[in-house]
Short mmCIF file of C-alpha atoms in Angstrom, two decimals:
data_model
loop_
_atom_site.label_atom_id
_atom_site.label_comp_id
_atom_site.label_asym_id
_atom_site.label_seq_id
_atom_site.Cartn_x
_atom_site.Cartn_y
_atom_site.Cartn_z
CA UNK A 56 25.09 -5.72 10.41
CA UNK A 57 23.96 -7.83 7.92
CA UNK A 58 19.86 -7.52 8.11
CA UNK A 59 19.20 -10.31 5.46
CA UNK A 60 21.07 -13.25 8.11
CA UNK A 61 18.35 -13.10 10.45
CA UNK A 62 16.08 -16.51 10.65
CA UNK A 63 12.60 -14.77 10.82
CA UNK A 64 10.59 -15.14 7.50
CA UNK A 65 9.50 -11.97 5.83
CA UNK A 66 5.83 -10.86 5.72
CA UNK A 67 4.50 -7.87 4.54
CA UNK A 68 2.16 -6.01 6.92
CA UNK A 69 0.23 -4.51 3.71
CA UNK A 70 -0.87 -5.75 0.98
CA UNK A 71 -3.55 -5.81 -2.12
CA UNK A 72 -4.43 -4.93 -5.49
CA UNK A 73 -4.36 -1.07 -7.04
CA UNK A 74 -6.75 -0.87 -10.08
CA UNK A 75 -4.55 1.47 -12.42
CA UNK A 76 -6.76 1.59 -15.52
CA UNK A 77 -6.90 -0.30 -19.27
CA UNK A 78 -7.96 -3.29 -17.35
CA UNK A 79 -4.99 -3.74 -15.06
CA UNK A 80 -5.06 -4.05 -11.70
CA UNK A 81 -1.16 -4.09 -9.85
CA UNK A 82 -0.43 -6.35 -6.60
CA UNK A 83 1.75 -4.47 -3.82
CA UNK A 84 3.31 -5.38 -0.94
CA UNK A 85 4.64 -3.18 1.70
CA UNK A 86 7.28 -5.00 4.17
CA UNK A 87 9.05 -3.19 7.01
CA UNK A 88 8.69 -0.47 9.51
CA UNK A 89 5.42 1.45 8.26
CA UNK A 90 6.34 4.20 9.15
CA UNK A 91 10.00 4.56 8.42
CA UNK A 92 12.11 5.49 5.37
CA UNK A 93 10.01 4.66 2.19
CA UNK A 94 12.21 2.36 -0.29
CA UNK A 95 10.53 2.17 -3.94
CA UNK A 96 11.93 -1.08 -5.69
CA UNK A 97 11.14 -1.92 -9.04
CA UNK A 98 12.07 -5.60 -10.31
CA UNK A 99 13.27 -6.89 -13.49
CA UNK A 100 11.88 -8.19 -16.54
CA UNK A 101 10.15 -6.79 -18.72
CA UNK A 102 7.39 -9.62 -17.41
CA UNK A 103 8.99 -10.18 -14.22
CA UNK A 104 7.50 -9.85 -10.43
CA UNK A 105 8.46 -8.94 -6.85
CA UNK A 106 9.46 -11.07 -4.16
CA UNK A 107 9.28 -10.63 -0.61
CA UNK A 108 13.18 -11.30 -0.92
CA UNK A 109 13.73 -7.98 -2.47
CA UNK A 110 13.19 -6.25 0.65
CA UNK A 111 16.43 -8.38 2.45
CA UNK A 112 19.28 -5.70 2.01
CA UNK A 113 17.83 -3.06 4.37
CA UNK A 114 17.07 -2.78 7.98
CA UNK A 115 12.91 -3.89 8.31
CA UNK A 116 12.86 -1.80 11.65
CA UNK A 117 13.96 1.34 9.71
CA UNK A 118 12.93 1.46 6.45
CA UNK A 119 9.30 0.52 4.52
CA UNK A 120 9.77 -1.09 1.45
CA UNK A 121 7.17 -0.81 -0.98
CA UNK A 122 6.76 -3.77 -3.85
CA UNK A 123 4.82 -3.91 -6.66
CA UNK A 124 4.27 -5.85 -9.54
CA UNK A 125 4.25 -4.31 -12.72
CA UNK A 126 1.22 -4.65 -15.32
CA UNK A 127 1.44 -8.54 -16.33
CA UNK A 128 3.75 -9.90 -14.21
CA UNK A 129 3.61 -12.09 -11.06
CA UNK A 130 0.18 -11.46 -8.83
CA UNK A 131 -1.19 -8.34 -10.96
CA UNK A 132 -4.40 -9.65 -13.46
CA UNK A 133 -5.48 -8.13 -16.71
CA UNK A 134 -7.35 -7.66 -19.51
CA UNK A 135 -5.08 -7.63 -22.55
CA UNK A 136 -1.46 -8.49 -20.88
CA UNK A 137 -0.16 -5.86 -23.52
CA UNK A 138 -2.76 -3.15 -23.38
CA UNK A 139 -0.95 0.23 -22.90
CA UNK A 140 2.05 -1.85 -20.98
CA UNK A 141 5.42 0.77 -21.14
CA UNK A 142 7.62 1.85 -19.09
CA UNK A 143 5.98 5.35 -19.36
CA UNK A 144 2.64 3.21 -17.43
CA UNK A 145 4.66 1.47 -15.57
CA UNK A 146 6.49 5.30 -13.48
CA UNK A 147 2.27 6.41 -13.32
CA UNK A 148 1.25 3.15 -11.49
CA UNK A 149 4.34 3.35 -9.35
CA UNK A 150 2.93 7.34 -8.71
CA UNK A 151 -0.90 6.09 -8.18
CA UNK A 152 0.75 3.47 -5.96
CA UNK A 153 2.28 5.85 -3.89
CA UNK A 154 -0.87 7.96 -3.91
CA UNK A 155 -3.31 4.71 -2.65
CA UNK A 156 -0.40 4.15 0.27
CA UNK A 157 -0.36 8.13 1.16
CA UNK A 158 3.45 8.21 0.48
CA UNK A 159 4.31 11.54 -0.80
CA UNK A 160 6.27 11.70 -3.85
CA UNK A 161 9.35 13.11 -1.80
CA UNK A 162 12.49 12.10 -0.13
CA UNK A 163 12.19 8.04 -1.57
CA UNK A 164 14.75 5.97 -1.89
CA UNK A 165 14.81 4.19 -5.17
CA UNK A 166 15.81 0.70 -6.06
CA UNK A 167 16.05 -1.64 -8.95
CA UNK A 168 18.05 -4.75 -10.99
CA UNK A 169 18.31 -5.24 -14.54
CA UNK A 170 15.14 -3.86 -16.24
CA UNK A 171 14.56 -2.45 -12.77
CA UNK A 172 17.07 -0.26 -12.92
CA UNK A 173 15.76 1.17 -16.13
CA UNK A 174 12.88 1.87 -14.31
CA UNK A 175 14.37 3.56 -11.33
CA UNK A 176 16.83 5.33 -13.53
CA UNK A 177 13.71 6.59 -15.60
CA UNK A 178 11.34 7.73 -12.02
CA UNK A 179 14.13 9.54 -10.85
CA UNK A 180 14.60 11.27 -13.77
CA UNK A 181 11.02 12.28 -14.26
CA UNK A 182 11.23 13.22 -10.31
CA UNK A 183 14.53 14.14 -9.49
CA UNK A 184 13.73 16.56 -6.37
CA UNK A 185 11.95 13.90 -4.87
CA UNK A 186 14.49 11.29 -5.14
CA UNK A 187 16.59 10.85 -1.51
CA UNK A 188 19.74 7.80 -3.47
CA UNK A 189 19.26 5.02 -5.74
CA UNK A 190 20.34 1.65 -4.87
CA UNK A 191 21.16 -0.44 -8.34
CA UNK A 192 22.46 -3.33 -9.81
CA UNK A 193 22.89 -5.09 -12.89
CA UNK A 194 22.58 -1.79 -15.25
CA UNK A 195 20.46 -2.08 -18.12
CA UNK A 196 20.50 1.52 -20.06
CA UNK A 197 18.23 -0.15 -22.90
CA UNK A 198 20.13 1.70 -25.69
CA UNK A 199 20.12 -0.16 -29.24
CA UNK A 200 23.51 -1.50 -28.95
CA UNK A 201 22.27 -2.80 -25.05
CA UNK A 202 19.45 -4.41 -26.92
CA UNK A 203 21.57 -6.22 -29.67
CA UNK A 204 23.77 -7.52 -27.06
CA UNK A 205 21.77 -10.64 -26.13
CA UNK A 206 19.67 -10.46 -29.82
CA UNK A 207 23.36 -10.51 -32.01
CA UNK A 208 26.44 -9.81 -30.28
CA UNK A 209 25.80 -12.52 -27.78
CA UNK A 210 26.29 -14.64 -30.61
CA UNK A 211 29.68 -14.38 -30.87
CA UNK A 212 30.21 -16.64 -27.92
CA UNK A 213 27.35 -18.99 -28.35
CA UNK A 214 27.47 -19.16 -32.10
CA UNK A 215 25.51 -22.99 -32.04
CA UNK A 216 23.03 -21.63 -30.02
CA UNK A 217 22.20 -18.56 -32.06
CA UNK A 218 22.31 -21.12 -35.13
CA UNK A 219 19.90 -23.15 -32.95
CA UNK A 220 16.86 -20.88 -32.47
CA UNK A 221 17.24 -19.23 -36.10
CA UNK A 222 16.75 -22.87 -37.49
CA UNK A 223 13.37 -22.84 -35.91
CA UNK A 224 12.23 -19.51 -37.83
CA UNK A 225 11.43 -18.60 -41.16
CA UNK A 226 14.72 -17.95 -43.34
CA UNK A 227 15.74 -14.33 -42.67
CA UNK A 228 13.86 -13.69 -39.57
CA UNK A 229 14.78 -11.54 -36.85
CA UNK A 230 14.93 -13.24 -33.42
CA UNK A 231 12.23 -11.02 -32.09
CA UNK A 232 10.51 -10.31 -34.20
CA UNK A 233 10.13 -14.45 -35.30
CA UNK A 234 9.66 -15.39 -31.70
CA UNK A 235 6.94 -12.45 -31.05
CA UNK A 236 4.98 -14.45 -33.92
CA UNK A 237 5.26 -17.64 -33.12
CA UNK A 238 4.34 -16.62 -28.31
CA UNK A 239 1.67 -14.26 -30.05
CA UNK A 240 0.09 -16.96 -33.02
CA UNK A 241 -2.07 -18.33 -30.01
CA UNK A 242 -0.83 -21.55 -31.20
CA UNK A 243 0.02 -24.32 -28.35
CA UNK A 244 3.21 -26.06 -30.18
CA UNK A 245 4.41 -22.43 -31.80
CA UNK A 246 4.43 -21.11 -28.07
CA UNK A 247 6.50 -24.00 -26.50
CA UNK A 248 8.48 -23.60 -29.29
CA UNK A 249 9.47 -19.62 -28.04
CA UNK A 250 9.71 -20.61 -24.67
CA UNK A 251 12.28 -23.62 -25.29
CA UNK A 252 14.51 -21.33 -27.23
CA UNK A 253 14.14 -17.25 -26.80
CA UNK A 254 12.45 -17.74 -23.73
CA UNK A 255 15.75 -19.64 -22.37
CA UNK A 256 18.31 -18.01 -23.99
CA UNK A 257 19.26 -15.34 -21.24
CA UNK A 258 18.94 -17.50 -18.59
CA UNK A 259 22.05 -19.50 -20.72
CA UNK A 260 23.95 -16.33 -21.19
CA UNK A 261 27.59 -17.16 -19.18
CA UNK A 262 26.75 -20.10 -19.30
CA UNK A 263 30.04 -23.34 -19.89
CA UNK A 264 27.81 -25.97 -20.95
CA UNK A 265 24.06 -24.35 -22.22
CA UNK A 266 21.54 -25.85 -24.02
CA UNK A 267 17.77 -25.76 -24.96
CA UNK A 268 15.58 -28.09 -22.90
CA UNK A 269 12.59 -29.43 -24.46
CA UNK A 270 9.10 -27.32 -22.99
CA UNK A 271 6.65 -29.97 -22.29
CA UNK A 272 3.68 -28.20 -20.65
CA UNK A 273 3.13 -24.59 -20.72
CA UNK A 274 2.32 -22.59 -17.44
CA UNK A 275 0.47 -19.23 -17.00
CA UNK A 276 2.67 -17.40 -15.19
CA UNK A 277 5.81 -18.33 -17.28
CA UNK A 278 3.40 -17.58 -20.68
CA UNK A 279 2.87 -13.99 -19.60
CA UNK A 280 6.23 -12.99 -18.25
CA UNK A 281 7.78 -14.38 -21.55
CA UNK A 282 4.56 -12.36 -23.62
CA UNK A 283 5.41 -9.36 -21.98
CA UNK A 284 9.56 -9.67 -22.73
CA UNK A 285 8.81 -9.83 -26.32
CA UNK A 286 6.47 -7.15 -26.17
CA UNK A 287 8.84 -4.82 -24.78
CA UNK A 288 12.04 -5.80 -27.18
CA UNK A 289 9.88 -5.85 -30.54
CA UNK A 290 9.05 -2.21 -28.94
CA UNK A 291 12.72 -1.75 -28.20
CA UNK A 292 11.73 -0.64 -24.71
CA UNK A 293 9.76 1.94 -25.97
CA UNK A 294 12.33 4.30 -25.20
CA UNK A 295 14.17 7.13 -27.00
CA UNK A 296 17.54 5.61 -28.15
CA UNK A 297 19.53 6.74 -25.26
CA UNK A 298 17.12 7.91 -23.33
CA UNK A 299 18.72 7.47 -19.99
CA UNK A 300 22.30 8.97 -20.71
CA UNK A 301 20.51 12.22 -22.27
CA UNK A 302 18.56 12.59 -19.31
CA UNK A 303 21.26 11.69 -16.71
CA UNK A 304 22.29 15.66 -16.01
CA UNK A 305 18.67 15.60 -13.80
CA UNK A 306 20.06 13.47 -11.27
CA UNK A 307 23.97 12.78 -11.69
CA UNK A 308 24.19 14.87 -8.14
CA UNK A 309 21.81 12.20 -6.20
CA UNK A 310 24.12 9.77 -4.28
CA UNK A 311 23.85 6.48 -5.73
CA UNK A 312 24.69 2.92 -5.45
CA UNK A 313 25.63 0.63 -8.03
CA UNK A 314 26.59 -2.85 -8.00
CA UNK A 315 27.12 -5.66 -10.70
CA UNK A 316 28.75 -8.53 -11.11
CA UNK A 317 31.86 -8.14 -13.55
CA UNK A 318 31.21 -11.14 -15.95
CA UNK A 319 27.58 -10.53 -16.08
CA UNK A 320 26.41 -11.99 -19.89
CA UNK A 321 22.68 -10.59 -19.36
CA UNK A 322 23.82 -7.24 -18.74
CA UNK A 323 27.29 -6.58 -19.68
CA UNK A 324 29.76 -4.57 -17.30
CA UNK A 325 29.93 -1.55 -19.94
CA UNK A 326 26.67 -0.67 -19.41
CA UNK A 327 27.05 0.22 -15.78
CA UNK A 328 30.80 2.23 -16.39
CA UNK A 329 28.94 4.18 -19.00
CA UNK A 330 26.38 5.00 -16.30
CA UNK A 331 29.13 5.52 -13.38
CA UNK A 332 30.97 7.97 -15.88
CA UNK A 333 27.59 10.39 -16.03
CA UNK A 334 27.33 10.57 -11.75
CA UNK A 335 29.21 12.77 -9.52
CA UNK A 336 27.90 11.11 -6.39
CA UNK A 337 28.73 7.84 -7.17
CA UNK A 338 29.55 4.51 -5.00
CA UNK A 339 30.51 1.27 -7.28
CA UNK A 340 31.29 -1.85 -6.70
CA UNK A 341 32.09 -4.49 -9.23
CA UNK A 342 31.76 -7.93 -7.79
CA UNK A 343 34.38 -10.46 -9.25
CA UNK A 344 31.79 -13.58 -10.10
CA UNK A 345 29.75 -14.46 -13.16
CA UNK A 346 26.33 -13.90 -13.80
CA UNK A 347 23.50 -12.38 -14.08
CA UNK A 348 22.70 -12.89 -10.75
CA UNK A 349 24.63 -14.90 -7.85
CA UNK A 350 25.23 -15.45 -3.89
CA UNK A 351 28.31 -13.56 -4.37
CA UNK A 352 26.21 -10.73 -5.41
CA UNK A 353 23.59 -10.72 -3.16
CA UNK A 354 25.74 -10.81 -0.61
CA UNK A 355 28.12 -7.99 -1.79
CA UNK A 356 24.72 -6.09 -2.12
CA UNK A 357 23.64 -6.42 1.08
CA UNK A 358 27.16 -5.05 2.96
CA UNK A 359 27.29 -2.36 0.24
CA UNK A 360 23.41 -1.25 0.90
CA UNK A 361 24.32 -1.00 4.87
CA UNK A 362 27.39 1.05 3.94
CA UNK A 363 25.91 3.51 2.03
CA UNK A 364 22.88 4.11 3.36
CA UNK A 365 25.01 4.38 7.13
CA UNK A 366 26.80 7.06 4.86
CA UNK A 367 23.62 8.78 3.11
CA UNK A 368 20.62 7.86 5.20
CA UNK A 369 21.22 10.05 8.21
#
C-alpha cells in the first residue's frame, strides 16, 4: 500500500520549540501513531527545514515520526544563526530532542536526504546499537572531492555559468569563500548578489536551459538557509575528510535503504555506490530520472520504504 495516496492532510499531534543552548531554540514536530515505531528524519541543507511531507513514505498508524529543524533553518529562532552550528550540535539536539519527547535512544529508525543523510549516516555511527535501519536518499558523504563537485567539477558542464558567478568576485577568489563575504558583509546589494548566483547554482545543477535570475527583494527565511550553506562549506562540513567511510565498519551490518536518482547533478550517483560498497545489509535502488529531487523519486521512495520496512520492521 502506498500510505502517501491517501487524501487526508497531515498534522502533527505534537509540536513546539526545544531550547538546546548558545541561543538556539529547535522547532519539532511529531506526526503519526504516538506510540508506535519512532522514525528520526533529518532534512537537507545545510540551512534547510522539515516539512510535514517528510513523514509521507511510512504508515501514520504504525510508526511516529519525529521532525525537527536544525539550528537556523525553517521554524527554529536564534541568536547568532552561526553560533556553535555543526553537525557535531546538530546529533546532541537530535539526542536532547529525543530526551524532551521521552524516546529512548534505542531501536530508531533513521532517515535522511542529501545533507540529511550525512546526518543520519553520522547518528548512527555515534549510536550504532541503538540504530533499528536507515532509510536514505540522495547520498552526500561530504568528502573533499564531494565538496568540489558542485564548487569546480560541476563546471565542466556549465562552464558559462561558473564564468558567470566568478565575474562577480574579486579576481582569484574562491567561490565560497567570495560568496561567504559578500551573504556575511551585512551589505543589502552584496547579499542579493550571493543569492542570485551561489545561492541558485544547485538548484540549476541538471539543468538544459539554467540561468541566474535577478534577486529583487530579499526574504528572511531564504537569507538564513543560504547563511547557514556557506557557513557549513567555508567549514567544509566540519568533518574529518572522509569521515563517514572510516567510520562505516560501526554500522555496515544495520539493514539499510538507499535510494537516488541516477542523473542526480546535486549529489552525484558515485557517492551513494561508494557508500553501498561499505554495507553488508544493503537494499538499493537507483531510480532512472534526473535530479536532485523528482516525482519519480518520491514515488520510487515510497514503494521501496513499504518494502523494506515489510522486510525489516517485523
Amino acid at each position: 500500500m502506498l500510505f502517501s495516496l491517501f487524501k487526508k492532510k497531515i498534522k502533527p499531534f505534537n509540536s513546539g520549540w526545544l531550547s538546546v543552548g548558545e541561543g538556539h531554540k529547535i522547532h519539532y514536530m511529531e506526526v503519526g501513531n504516538p506510540c508506535g515505531q519512532v522514525v528520526l528524519k533529518f532534512h537537507g541543507g545545510p540551512g534547510g527545514c522539515c516539512r510535514i511531507g517528510h513523514a509521507e513514505a511510512f504508515n501514520l498508524k504504525k510508526y511516529r515520526i519525529v521532525l525537527f529543524d536544525q539550528r537556523g533553518g525553517g521554524k527554529s529562532t536564534f541568536e547568532d544563526i552561526v553560533l556553535n552550528n555543526t553537525p557535531q550540535t546538530t546529533l546532541e539536539d537530535a539526542e536532547k530532542l529525543l530526551k524532551h519527547l521521552n524516546i529512548p535512544l534505542n531501536d530508531i529508525i533513521v532517515s535522511g536526504g542529501s545533507y540529511g543523510s550525512t546526518l543520519a549516516l553520522l547518528f548512527a555511527e555515534k549510536h550504532p546499537k541503538a540504530i533499528k535501519s536507515l532509510i536514505l536518499n540522495a547520498i552526500f558523504l561530504a568528502r573533499e572531492k564531494d565538496l568540489d563537485w558542485s564548487d569546480k567539477e560541476s563546471g565542466i558542464f556549465y562552464p558559462d555559468l561558473m564564468d558567470e558567478m566568478k565575474s562577480v568576485l574579486k579576481p582569484k577568489e574562491e567561490l565560497v569563500s567570495g560568496f561567504h563575504r559578500l551573504m556575511f558583509s551585512g551589505n543589502y546589494e552584496q547579499m542579493k548578489t550571493a543569492m542570485q548566483y551561489y545561492g541558485a547554482y544547485e538548484r540549476l545543477l541538471g539543468s538544459l536551459k539554467p540561468s541566474f535570475k535577478p534577486v529583487t527583494a530579499l526574504f528572511d527565511d531564504r537569507v538564513n538557509s543560504f547563511k547557514v550553506f556557506l557557513h557549513y562549506e567555508k567549514n567544509k562540513m566540519f568533518l574529518k575528510e572522509d569521515e563517514i567511510l572510516k567510520n562505516i565498519h560501526k554500522i555496515k551490518h544495520i539493514p539499510t535503504l538507499i535510494v537516488h536518482n541516477r542523473l542526480d547533478m546535486t549529489c552525484p550517483i558515485y557517492q551513494a555506490y561508494d557508500l553501498v560498497k561499505q554495507l553488508e545489509n544493503c537494499m538499493f535502488k537507483i531510480v532512472p530520472d534526473i535530479g536532485h529531487w523528482s516525482p519519480k523519486l518520491k514515488k520510487t521512495m515510497i514503494k521501496e520504504i513499504s518494502c523494506f520496512l515489510e522486510k525489516y520492521d517485523n
